Amino acid sequence: MSRYAPDASADQAAQSRFRPVDSVPSANPAKVDLHSHSTRSDGVMPPAELFQQMTECGMEVVALSDHDTMSGYRELRDLVGDIAGAPQLIAAVEINSIADRDLIEMGVELEEGELHILGYGVDADDPHFLRALESQRDARRVRLMMIIDALRALGKPIDDQIAVVLESDEALGRPHIARAMVAAGHVASVQQAFDEWIDRKGPAYIPRQGMKSRAAIDAITAAGGLPALAHYPAAPEQPELIDLLMGWGLRGLEVYYRRFTPITVRQMEALAAQRGLIATGGTDYHGDGQSYADARSTTEVPREVGDRLIEALGGVGART
Ligand code: AMP
Ligand code: ZN
Ligand code: FE
Ligand code: FE
């Protein structure tokens, strides 16, 4: 059962997260970016290089929200004081969580059966939280090995191209597989690798193992963080889902997302205001085929969004 109103689904189809976006620069390019990825998970740029580019773009408040690791943030917090004009840096993480049974029973439509939960202001030294993230990374590695095996069985081996990545302790993901497939000459682009081989309908798709959504919200809360629902444009049509997640401790909503249409952004703003959720936003920059400057200049995140999040996190605590 889908509860999408016809207009909303048309709007959503037009803004599929992975569809290329036209890169017409915004009149108000973001100075706030609360969603980005580095090589510590599945982005293409090392944390320090990404942070340097953020600084050069004149960003004011940023968060590196790598999947299942705090290692990029831990590196950056030691650098930030030495870089002239550096933006304020907020501790963050993104946990791609598997929908709990209660969510599935609601009949909500979820991309790949998942909700992505961002955690802001988490304690990056909390041993319990770091162990939980380590288990997540272990589960990612197991899944990746299974995808590699499936591709080999399908006549698309990537063992040589993926070897370097497997040696690291990074949070591995399908973008690593997709890039290895490009390097092996099996596909022409990362997008083609997803579309033909490894997205949910692909022959080499293997389901994720790891935290459920409720556990992700709990883990972030227990580490002193503010859990926020990432890139979920159907939220305004799903009041029961929002009730359930807020009952579990959800406190924020990603309202400003690079690929949301202006209509969706307005609806998400209204939802956040109505439910008392902290609005967040950002580029979700990974770096495949696009510069950071480009991503940021095609994203709008109002300045107050950074200030309000910092305030919700207790002000100065957010600054490192
Ligand atoms: P994983 O954590 O292994 O499930 O990989 C998730 C990441 O893969 C997302 O953060 C996106 O960057 C990328 N991704 C997922 N699905 C697609 C898709 N259909 N097309 C392009 N990129 C995708
Ligand atoms: Zn990612
Ligand atoms: Fe995500
Ligand atoms: Fe992301």
mmCIF file of C-alpha atoms and ligand atoms in Angstrom:
data_model
loop_
_atom_site.group_PDB
_atom_site.id
_atom_site.type_symbol
_atom_site.label_atom_id
_atom_site.label_comp_id
_atom_site.label_asym_id
_atom_site.label_seq_id
_atom_site.Cartn_x
_atom_site.Cartn_y
_atom_site.Cartn_z
ATOM 1 C CA MET A 1 0.000 0.000 0.000
ATOM 2 C CA SER A 2 1.408 3.337 -0.972
ATOM 3 C CA ARG A 3 0.173 6.468 0.677
ATOM 4 C CA TYR A 4 1.799 8.803 -1.804
ATOM 5 C CA ALA A 5 -0.588 11.348 -3.213
ATOM 6 C CA PRO A 6 -0.397 11.318 -7.022
ATOM 7 C CA ASP A 7 1.286 14.713 -7.171
ATOM 8 C CA ALA A 8 3.842 13.748 -4.581
ATOM 9 C CA SER A 9 4.830 10.579 -6.427
ATOM 10 C CA ALA A 10 5.241 12.420 -9.692
ATOM 11 C CA ASP A 11 7.382 14.929 -7.880
ATOM 12 C CA GLN A 12 9.445 12.168 -6.315
ATOM 13 C CA ALA A 13 9.932 10.261 -9.536
ATOM 14 C CA ALA A 14 11.345 13.442 -10.993
ATOM 15 C CA GLN A 15 13.876 13.724 -8.202
ATOM 16 C CA SER A 16 15.201 10.172 -7.854
ATOM 17 C CA ARG A 17 18.275 10.584 -5.715
ATOM 18 C CA PHE A 18 20.635 9.245 -8.324
ATOM 19 C CA ARG A 19 19.297 10.923 -11.399
ATOM 20 C CA PRO A 20 21.780 13.469 -12.750
ATOM 21 C CA VAL A 21 20.820 16.934 -11.575
ATOM 22 C CA ASP A 22 21.188 19.914 -13.824
ATOM 23 C CA SER A 23 24.057 21.945 -12.539
ATOM 24 C CA VAL A 24 22.615 25.410 -12.820
ATOM 25 C CA PRO A 25 24.212 27.274 -9.924
ATOM 26 C CA SER A 26 21.828 28.539 -7.277
ATOM 27 C CA ALA A 27 21.446 32.240 -6.623
ATOM 28 C CA ASN A 28 22.136 31.386 -2.974
ATOM 29 C CA PRO A 29 24.815 28.684 -2.919
ATOM 30 C CA ALA A 30 25.014 26.903 0.419
ATOM 31 C CA LYS A 31 27.373 28.143 3.106
ATOM 32 C CA VAL A 32 26.175 25.280 5.274
ATOM 33 C CA ASP A 33 26.693 21.625 4.359
ATOM 34 C CA LEU A 34 25.694 19.045 6.944
ATOM 35 C CA HIS A 35 25.952 15.981 4.694
ATOM 36 C CA SER A 36 29.173 14.881 2.960
ATOM 37 C CA HIS A 37 31.347 11.809 2.478
ATOM 38 C CA SER A 38 35.094 11.246 2.267
ATOM 39 C CA THR A 39 37.349 8.281 1.477
ATOM 40 C CA ARG A 40 36.812 7.090 5.065
ATOM 41 C CA SER A 41 33.551 5.747 3.698
ATOM 42 C CA ASP A 42 32.455 5.802 0.074
ATOM 43 C CA GLY A 43 33.448 9.304 -1.024
ATOM 44 C CA VAL A 44 36.364 9.915 -3.382
ATOM 45 C CA MET A 45 38.234 12.687 -1.557
ATOM 46 C CA PRO A 46 40.304 12.302 1.621
ATOM 47 C CA PRO A 47 38.824 14.221 4.592
ATOM 48 C CA ALA A 48 41.527 16.904 4.732
ATOM 49 C CA GLU A 49 41.249 17.613 1.013
ATOM 50 C CA LEU A 50 37.456 17.838 1.186
ATOM 51 C CA PHE A 51 37.686 20.157 4.185
ATOM 52 C CA GLN A 52 40.194 22.326 2.329
ATOM 53 C CA GLN A 53 37.778 22.624 -0.578
ATOM 54 C CA MET A 54 34.953 23.466 1.798
ATOM 55 C CA THR A 55 37.133 26.212 3.237
ATOM 56 C CA GLU A 56 38.000 27.529 -0.224
ATOM 57 C CA CYS A 57 34.290 27.651 -1.067
ATOM 58 C CA GLY A 58 33.758 29.924 1.933
ATOM 59 C CA MET A 59 31.620 27.437 3.859
ATOM 60 C CA GLU A 60 30.621 28.515 7.368
ATOM 61 C CA VAL A 61 29.275 25.336 8.998
ATOM 62 C CA VAL A 62 30.014 21.814 7.761
ATOM 63 C CA ALA A 63 29.703 18.199 8.831
ATOM 64 C CA LEU A 64 31.527 15.218 7.390
ATOM 65 C CA SER A 65 28.855 12.518 7.704
ATOM 66 C CA ASP A 66 30.754 9.431 6.572
ATOM 67 C CA HIS A 67 28.883 6.141 6.821
ATOM 68 C CA ASP A 68 29.621 4.118 9.965
ATOM 69 C CA THR A 69 32.865 5.814 10.964
ATOM 70 C CA MET A 70 34.085 8.828 12.929
ATOM 71 C CA SER A 71 37.650 8.581 11.678
ATOM 72 C CA GLY A 72 37.417 11.451 9.172
ATOM 73 C CA TYR A 73 35.886 13.735 11.778
ATOM 74 C CA ARG A 74 38.551 12.730 14.303
ATOM 75 C CA GLU A 75 41.237 13.698 11.821
ATOM 76 C CA LEU A 76 39.590 17.004 10.904
ATOM 77 C CA ARG A 77 38.933 18.206 14.440
ATOM 78 C CA ASP A 78 42.679 18.242 15.012
ATOM 79 C CA LEU A 79 43.299 20.231 11.831
ATOM 80 C CA VAL A 80 40.517 22.741 11.967
ATOM 81 C CA GLY A 81 42.265 25.207 14.282
ATOM 82 C CA ASP A 82 45.248 25.451 11.930
ATOM 83 C CA ILE A 83 43.316 26.394 8.797
ATOM 84 C CA ALA A 84 42.630 30.090 8.289
ATOM 85 C CA GLY A 85 38.969 30.782 7.526
ATOM 86 C CA ALA A 86 37.938 27.172 8.212
ATOM 87 C CA PRO A 87 34.208 26.524 8.699
ATOM 88 C CA GLN A 88 32.800 25.314 11.983
ATOM 89 C CA LEU A 89 32.894 21.538 12.029
ATOM 90 C CA ILE A 90 30.104 19.451 13.531
ATOM 91 C CA ALA A 91 30.682 15.805 14.464
ATOM 92 C CA ALA A 92 28.475 13.583 12.318
ATOM 93 C CA VAL A 93 27.820 10.121 10.996
ATOM 94 C CA GLU A 94 25.326 8.506 8.613
ATOM 95 C CA ILE A 95 23.958 5.073 9.448
ATOM 96 C CA ASN A 96 22.163 3.352 6.579
ATOM 97 C CA SER A 97 19.720 1.365 8.666
ATOM 98 C CA ILE A 98 17.513 -1.571 7.782
ATOM 99 C CA ALA A 99 13.810 -0.886 8.313
ATOM 100 C CA ASP A 100 12.381 -2.536 11.446
ATOM 101 C CA ARG A 101 9.397 -4.827 11.100
ATOM 102 C CA ASP A 102 7.064 -2.088 12.469
ATOM 103 C CA LEU A 103 8.113 0.141 9.582
ATOM 104 C CA ILE A 104 7.640 -2.548 6.970
ATOM 105 C CA GLU A 105 4.213 -3.394 8.385
ATOM 106 C CA MET A 106 3.154 0.218 7.889
ATOM 107 C CA GLY A 107 3.514 -0.339 4.175
ATOM 108 C CA VAL A 108 5.758 2.652 3.664
ATOM 109 C CA GLU A 109 7.882 2.728 0.546
ATOM 110 C CA LEU A 110 11.539 2.716 1.418
ATOM 111 C CA GLU A 111 14.449 2.954 -0.958
ATOM 112 C CA GLU A 112 16.069 -0.502 -0.745
ATOM 113 C CA GLY A 113 14.142 -1.194 2.497
ATOM 114 C CA GLU A 114 16.337 1.287 4.343
ATOM 115 C CA LEU A 115 16.187 4.561 6.208
ATOM 116 C CA HIS A 116 19.357 6.600 6.445
ATOM 117 C CA ILE A 117 19.837 8.152 9.866
ATOM 118 C CA LEU A 118 22.243 11.042 10.316
ATOM 119 C CA GLY A 119 23.693 11.621 13.779
ATOM 120 C CA TYR A 120 24.918 15.106 14.709
ATOM 121 C CA GLY A 121 27.055 16.035 17.676
ATOM 122 C CA VAL A 122 27.822 12.417 18.557
ATOM 123 C CA ASP A 123 30.735 11.842 20.918
ATOM 124 C CA ALA A 124 33.489 10.697 18.555
ATOM 125 C CA ASP A 125 35.387 9.148 21.479
ATOM 126 C CA ASP A 126 32.533 7.116 22.945
ATOM 127 C CA PRO A 127 33.972 3.571 23.024
ATOM 128 C CA HIS A 128 30.580 1.893 22.927
ATOM 129 C CA PHE A 129 29.498 3.907 19.883
ATOM 130 C CA LEU A 130 32.828 3.329 18.121
ATOM 131 C CA ARG A 131 32.468 -0.423 18.670
ATOM 132 C CA ALA A 132 28.961 -0.353 17.231
ATOM 133 C CA LEU A 133 30.266 1.445 14.143
ATOM 134 C CA GLU A 134 33.060 -1.107 13.844
ATOM 135 C CA SER A 135 30.485 -3.918 13.709
ATOM 136 C CA GLN A 136 28.684 -1.992 11.011
ATOM 137 C CA ARG A 137 31.894 -1.758 8.992
ATOM 138 C CA ASP A 138 32.494 -5.494 9.473
ATOM 139 C CA ALA A 139 28.997 -6.197 8.126
ATOM 140 C CA ARG A 140 29.687 -3.905 5.165
ATOM 141 C CA ARG A 141 32.862 -5.850 4.399
ATOM 142 C CA VAL A 142 31.048 -9.196 4.479
ATOM 143 C CA ARG A 143 28.403 -7.822 2.127
ATOM 144 C CA LEU A 144 31.040 -6.433 -0.212
ATOM 145 C CA MET A 145 32.827 -9.801 -0.388
ATOM 146 C CA MET A 146 29.520 -11.453 -1.273
ATOM 147 C CA ILE A 147 28.912 -8.935 -4.058
ATOM 148 C CA ILE A 148 32.444 -9.510 -5.377
ATOM 149 C CA ASP A 149 31.775 -13.287 -5.405
ATOM 150 C CA ALA A 150 28.454 -12.766 -7.179
ATOM 151 C CA LEU A 151 30.085 -10.599 -9.838
ATOM 152 C CA ARG A 152 32.849 -13.162 -10.351
ATOM 153 C CA ALA A 153 30.221 -15.863 -10.836
ATOM 154 C CA LEU A 154 28.501 -13.600 -13.367
ATOM 155 C CA GLY A 155 31.719 -13.258 -15.366
ATOM 156 C CA LYS A 156 32.554 -9.745 -14.110
ATOM 157 C CA PRO A 157 35.553 -10.218 -11.801
ATOM 158 C CA ILE A 158 36.881 -7.138 -9.995
ATOM 159 C CA ASP A 159 39.349 -8.831 -7.637
ATOM 160 C CA ASP A 160 42.394 -6.906 -8.921
ATOM 161 C CA GLN A 161 40.660 -3.534 -8.984
ATOM 162 C CA ILE A 162 39.136 -3.846 -5.494
ATOM 163 C CA ALA A 163 42.246 -5.243 -3.752
ATOM 164 C CA VAL A 164 43.583 -1.893 -2.470
ATOM 165 C CA VAL A 165 40.240 -0.884 -1.014
ATOM 166 C CA LEU A 166 39.901 -4.197 0.841
ATOM 167 C CA GLU A 167 43.179 -3.549 2.667
ATOM 168 C CA SER A 168 41.799 -0.459 4.383
ATOM 169 C CA ASP A 169 39.640 -0.151 7.487
ATOM 170 C CA GLU A 170 37.262 2.167 5.679
ATOM 171 C CA ALA A 171 33.479 1.847 5.634
ATOM 172 C CA LEU A 172 33.177 0.030 2.322
ATOM 173 C CA GLY A 173 30.139 0.323 0.122
ATOM 174 C CA ARG A 174 28.759 -0.380 -3.296
ATOM 175 C CA PRO A 175 30.298 2.788 -4.758
ATOM 176 C CA HIS A 176 33.673 1.038 -4.254
ATOM 177 C CA ILE A 177 32.349 -1.925 -6.246
ATOM 178 C CA ALA A 178 30.984 0.371 -8.933
ATOM 179 C CA ARG A 179 34.317 2.206 -9.294
ATOM 180 C CA ALA A 180 36.172 -1.127 -9.497
ATOM 181 C CA MET A 181 33.779 -2.247 -12.235
ATOM 182 C CA VAL A 182 34.593 0.909 -14.181
ATOM 183 C CA ALA A 183 38.334 0.314 -13.646
ATOM 184 C CA ALA A 184 37.938 -3.299 -14.846
ATOM 185 C CA GLY A 185 36.211 -2.073 -17.992
ATOM 186 C CA HIS A 186 32.953 -3.911 -17.220
ATOM 187 C CA VAL A 187 30.884 -0.719 -17.284
ATOM 188 C CA ALA A 188 31.385 2.823 -18.511
ATOM 189 C CA SER A 189 30.238 4.603 -15.356
ATOM 190 C CA VAL A 190 29.456 4.202 -11.669
ATOM 191 C CA GLN A 191 25.809 4.816 -12.500
ATOM 192 C CA GLN A 192 25.778 2.028 -15.092
ATOM 193 C CA ALA A 193 27.256 -0.373 -12.512
ATOM 194 C CA PHE A 194 24.336 0.383 -10.176
ATOM 195 C CA ASP A 195 21.688 0.347 -12.875
ATOM 196 C CA GLU A 196 22.749 -2.939 -14.471
ATOM 197 C CA TRP A 197 24.423 -4.930 -11.675
ATOM 198 C CA ILE A 198 24.215 -3.823 -8.065
ATOM 199 C CA ASP A 199 21.096 -1.821 -7.353
ATOM 200 C CA ARG A 200 18.232 -3.639 -5.667
ATOM 201 C CA LYS A 201 17.038 -5.183 -8.916
ATOM 202 C CA GLY A 202 20.527 -6.033 -10.122
ATOM 203 C CA PRO A 203 21.816 -9.611 -10.495
ATOM 204 C CA ALA A 204 24.674 -9.034 -8.031
ATOM 205 C CA TYR A 205 22.580 -7.294 -5.359
ATOM 206 C CA ILE A 206 23.106 -8.597 -1.830
ATOM 207 C CA PRO A 207 20.980 -7.200 1.024
ATOM 208 C CA ARG A 208 22.622 -5.158 3.766
ATOM 209 C CA GLN A 209 23.346 -6.625 7.192
ATOM 210 C CA GLY A 210 23.572 -4.324 10.190
ATOM 211 C CA MET A 211 21.610 -2.009 12.445
ATOM 212 C CA LYS A 212 17.889 -1.565 12.205
ATOM 213 C CA SER A 213 16.472 1.968 12.214
ATOM 214 C CA ARG A 214 15.452 1.963 15.866
ATOM 215 C CA ALA A 215 18.876 0.693 16.918
ATOM 216 C CA ALA A 216 20.563 3.405 14.843
ATOM 217 C CA ILE A 217 18.476 6.132 16.508
ATOM 218 C CA ASP A 218 19.265 4.609 19.918
ATOM 219 C CA ALA A 219 22.989 4.348 19.229
ATOM 220 C CA ILE A 220 23.219 7.972 18.111
ATOM 221 C CA THR A 221 21.184 9.167 21.098
ATOM 222 C CA ALA A 222 23.273 7.114 23.522
ATOM 223 C CA ALA A 223 26.412 8.741 22.068
ATOM 224 C CA GLY A 224 24.954 12.172 22.882
ATOM 225 C CA GLY A 225 23.920 12.870 19.294
ATOM 226 C CA LEU A 226 20.867 14.234 17.538
ATOM 227 C CA PRO A 227 19.367 11.693 15.110
ATOM 228 C CA ALA A 228 17.962 13.101 11.854
ATOM 229 C CA LEU A 229 16.182 11.375 8.984
ATOM 230 C CA ALA A 230 18.157 11.737 5.730
ATOM 231 C CA HIS A 231 16.827 12.333 2.196
ATOM 232 C CA TYR A 232 13.318 10.995 2.686
ATOM 233 C CA PRO A 233 11.071 13.135 0.469
ATOM 234 C CA ALA A 234 7.965 11.029 1.191
ATOM 235 C CA ALA A 235 8.039 12.144 4.851
ATOM 236 C CA PRO A 236 5.223 14.713 4.465
ATOM 237 C CA GLU A 237 2.942 11.908 3.228
ATOM 238 C CA GLN A 238 3.872 9.595 6.100
ATOM 239 C CA PRO A 239 2.727 11.071 9.418
ATOM 240 C CA GLU A 240 2.581 7.652 11.099
ATOM 241 C CA LEU A 241 6.146 6.886 10.117
ATOM 242 C CA ILE A 242 7.271 10.223 11.554
ATOM 243 C CA ASP A 243 5.304 9.525 14.760
ATOM 244 C CA LEU A 244 6.981 6.160 15.132
ATOM 245 C CA LEU A 245 10.477 7.501 14.482
ATOM 246 C CA MET A 246 9.940 10.447 16.852
ATOM 247 C CA GLY A 247 8.728 7.981 19.462
ATOM 248 C CA TRP A 248 12.070 6.237 19.030
ATOM 249 C CA GLY A 249 13.949 9.511 19.494
ATOM 250 C CA LEU A 250 14.219 11.126 16.051
ATOM 251 C CA ARG A 251 14.941 14.854 16.460
ATOM 252 C CA GLY A 252 15.878 16.145 13.040
ATOM 253 C CA LEU A 253 14.817 16.045 9.398
ATOM 254 C CA GLU A 254 16.887 16.641 6.292
ATOM 255 C CA VAL A 255 14.861 19.397 4.663
ATOM 256 C CA TYR A 256 17.418 20.881 2.267
ATOM 257 C CA TYR A 257 18.806 18.204 0.006
ATOM 258 C CA ARG A 258 20.554 18.821 -3.271
ATOM 259 C CA ARG A 259 18.157 16.686 -5.250
ATOM 260 C CA PHE A 260 14.875 17.766 -3.657
ATOM 261 C CA THR A 261 12.625 19.862 -5.846
ATOM 262 C CA PRO A 262 11.601 23.288 -4.490
ATOM 263 C CA ILE A 263 8.102 21.894 -3.798
ATOM 264 C CA THR A 264 9.503 19.094 -1.680
ATOM 265 C CA VAL A 265 11.733 21.489 0.232
ATOM 266 C CA ARG A 266 8.730 23.669 1.115
ATOM 267 C CA GLN A 267 6.764 20.591 2.259
ATOM 268 C CA MET A 268 9.676 19.333 4.327
ATOM 269 C CA GLU A 269 10.142 22.782 5.904
ATOM 270 C CA ALA A 270 6.481 22.799 6.911
ATOM 271 C CA LEU A 271 6.712 19.271 8.326
ATOM 272 C CA ALA A 272 9.819 20.074 10.379
ATOM 273 C CA ALA A 273 8.217 23.241 11.761
ATOM 274 C CA GLN A 274 4.953 21.478 12.558
ATOM 275 C CA ARG A 275 6.626 18.536 14.323
ATOM 276 C CA GLY A 276 9.383 20.492 16.046
ATOM 277 C CA LEU A 277 12.107 18.640 14.152
ATOM 278 C CA ILE A 278 15.438 20.400 13.619
ATOM 279 C CA ALA A 279 15.879 21.066 9.889
ATOM 280 C CA THR A 280 19.189 19.913 8.416
ATOM 281 C CA GLY A 281 20.557 19.933 4.896
ATOM 282 C CA GLY A 282 23.492 19.419 2.622
ATOM 283 C CA THR A 283 25.025 18.154 -0.578
ATOM 284 C CA ASP A 284 25.499 14.420 0.208
ATOM 285 C CA TYR A 285 28.674 14.928 -1.808
ATOM 286 C CA HIS A 286 30.499 11.715 -2.704
ATOM 287 C CA GLY A 287 32.564 13.102 -5.562
ATOM 288 C CA ASP A 288 31.879 10.808 -8.506
ATOM 289 C CA GLY A 289 32.165 13.029 -11.553
ATOM 290 C CA GLN A 290 31.598 16.311 -9.760
ATOM 291 C CA SER A 291 33.710 18.866 -7.935
ATOM 292 C CA TYR A 292 32.779 19.970 -4.435
ATOM 293 C CA ALA A 293 32.417 23.565 -5.629
ATOM 294 C CA ASP A 294 29.840 22.414 -8.167
ATOM 295 C CA ALA A 295 27.868 20.340 -5.671
ATOM 296 C CA ARG A 296 27.741 23.138 -3.173
ATOM 297 C CA SER A 297 26.842 25.800 -5.675
ATOM 298 C CA THR A 298 23.806 23.771 -6.777
ATOM 299 C CA THR A 299 22.544 23.278 -3.209
ATOM 300 C CA GLU A 300 20.634 25.739 -1.052
ATOM 301 C CA VAL A 301 20.804 25.487 2.718
ATOM 302 C CA PRO A 302 19.787 28.596 4.654
ATOM 303 C CA ARG A 303 22.411 29.981 7.017
ATOM 304 C CA GLU A 304 20.128 29.656 10.057
ATOM 305 C CA VAL A 305 20.094 25.877 9.594
ATOM 306 C CA GLY A 306 23.692 25.631 10.779
ATOM 307 C CA ASP A 307 23.112 28.026 13.668
ATOM 308 C CA ARG A 308 19.962 26.232 14.832
ATOM 309 C CA LEU A 309 21.633 22.842 14.771
ATOM 310 C CA ILE A 310 24.596 24.162 16.741
ATOM 311 C CA GLU A 311 22.173 25.686 19.233
ATOM 312 C CA ALA A 312 20.268 22.389 19.540
ATOM 313 C CA LEU A 313 23.552 20.630 20.184
ATOM 314 C CA GLY A 314 24.344 22.965 23.045
ATOM 315 C CA GLY A 315 26.253 25.696 21.243
ATOM 316 C CA VAL A 316 29.965 25.766 21.820
ATOM 317 C CA GLY A 317 30.143 22.001 22.248
ATOM 318 C CA ALA A 318 29.746 21.667 18.523
ATOM 319 C CA ARG A 319 32.841 23.709 17.819
ATOM 320 C CA THR A 320 36.123 21.874 18.036
HETATM 321 P P1 AMP B 1 25.880 0.815 0.310
HETATM 322 O O1 AMP B 1 26.191 1.445 1.624
HETATM 323 O O2 AMP B 1 26.877 -0.203 -0.070
HETATM 324 O O3 AMP B 1 24.467 0.319 0.236
HETATM 325 O O4 AMP B 1 26.002 1.983 -0.786
HETATM 326 C C1 AMP B 1 25.159 3.088 -0.644
HETATM 327 C C2 AMP B 1 25.691 4.233 -1.476
HETATM 328 O O5 AMP B 1 25.681 3.849 -2.846
HETATM 329 C C3 AMP B 1 24.803 5.454 -1.385
HETATM 330 O O6 AMP B 1 25.260 6.328 -0.358
HETATM 331 C C4 AMP B 1 24.971 6.081 -2.746
HETATM 332 O O7 AMP B 1 26.132 6.884 -2.741
HETATM 333 C C5 AMP B 1 25.218 4.911 -3.665
HETATM 334 N N1 AMP B 1 24.019 4.407 -4.354
HETATM 335 C C6 AMP B 1 23.042 3.596 -3.850
HETATM 336 N N2 AMP B 1 22.129 3.276 -4.785
HETATM 337 C C7 AMP B 1 22.527 3.896 -5.929
HETATM 338 C C8 AMP B 1 22.000 3.950 -7.262
HETATM 339 N N3 AMP B 1 20.891 3.295 -7.593
HETATM 340 N N4 AMP B 1 22.681 4.685 -8.158
HETATM 341 C C9 AMP B 1 23.819 5.331 -7.828
HETATM 342 N N5 AMP B 1 24.375 5.325 -6.591
HETATM 343 C C10 AMP B 1 23.735 4.615 -5.653
HETATM 344 ZN ZN ZN B 2 27.527 7.105 0.673
HETATM 345 FE FE FE B 3 22.220 8.223 2.500
HETATM 346 FE FE FE B 4 24.992 10.243 2.436
#
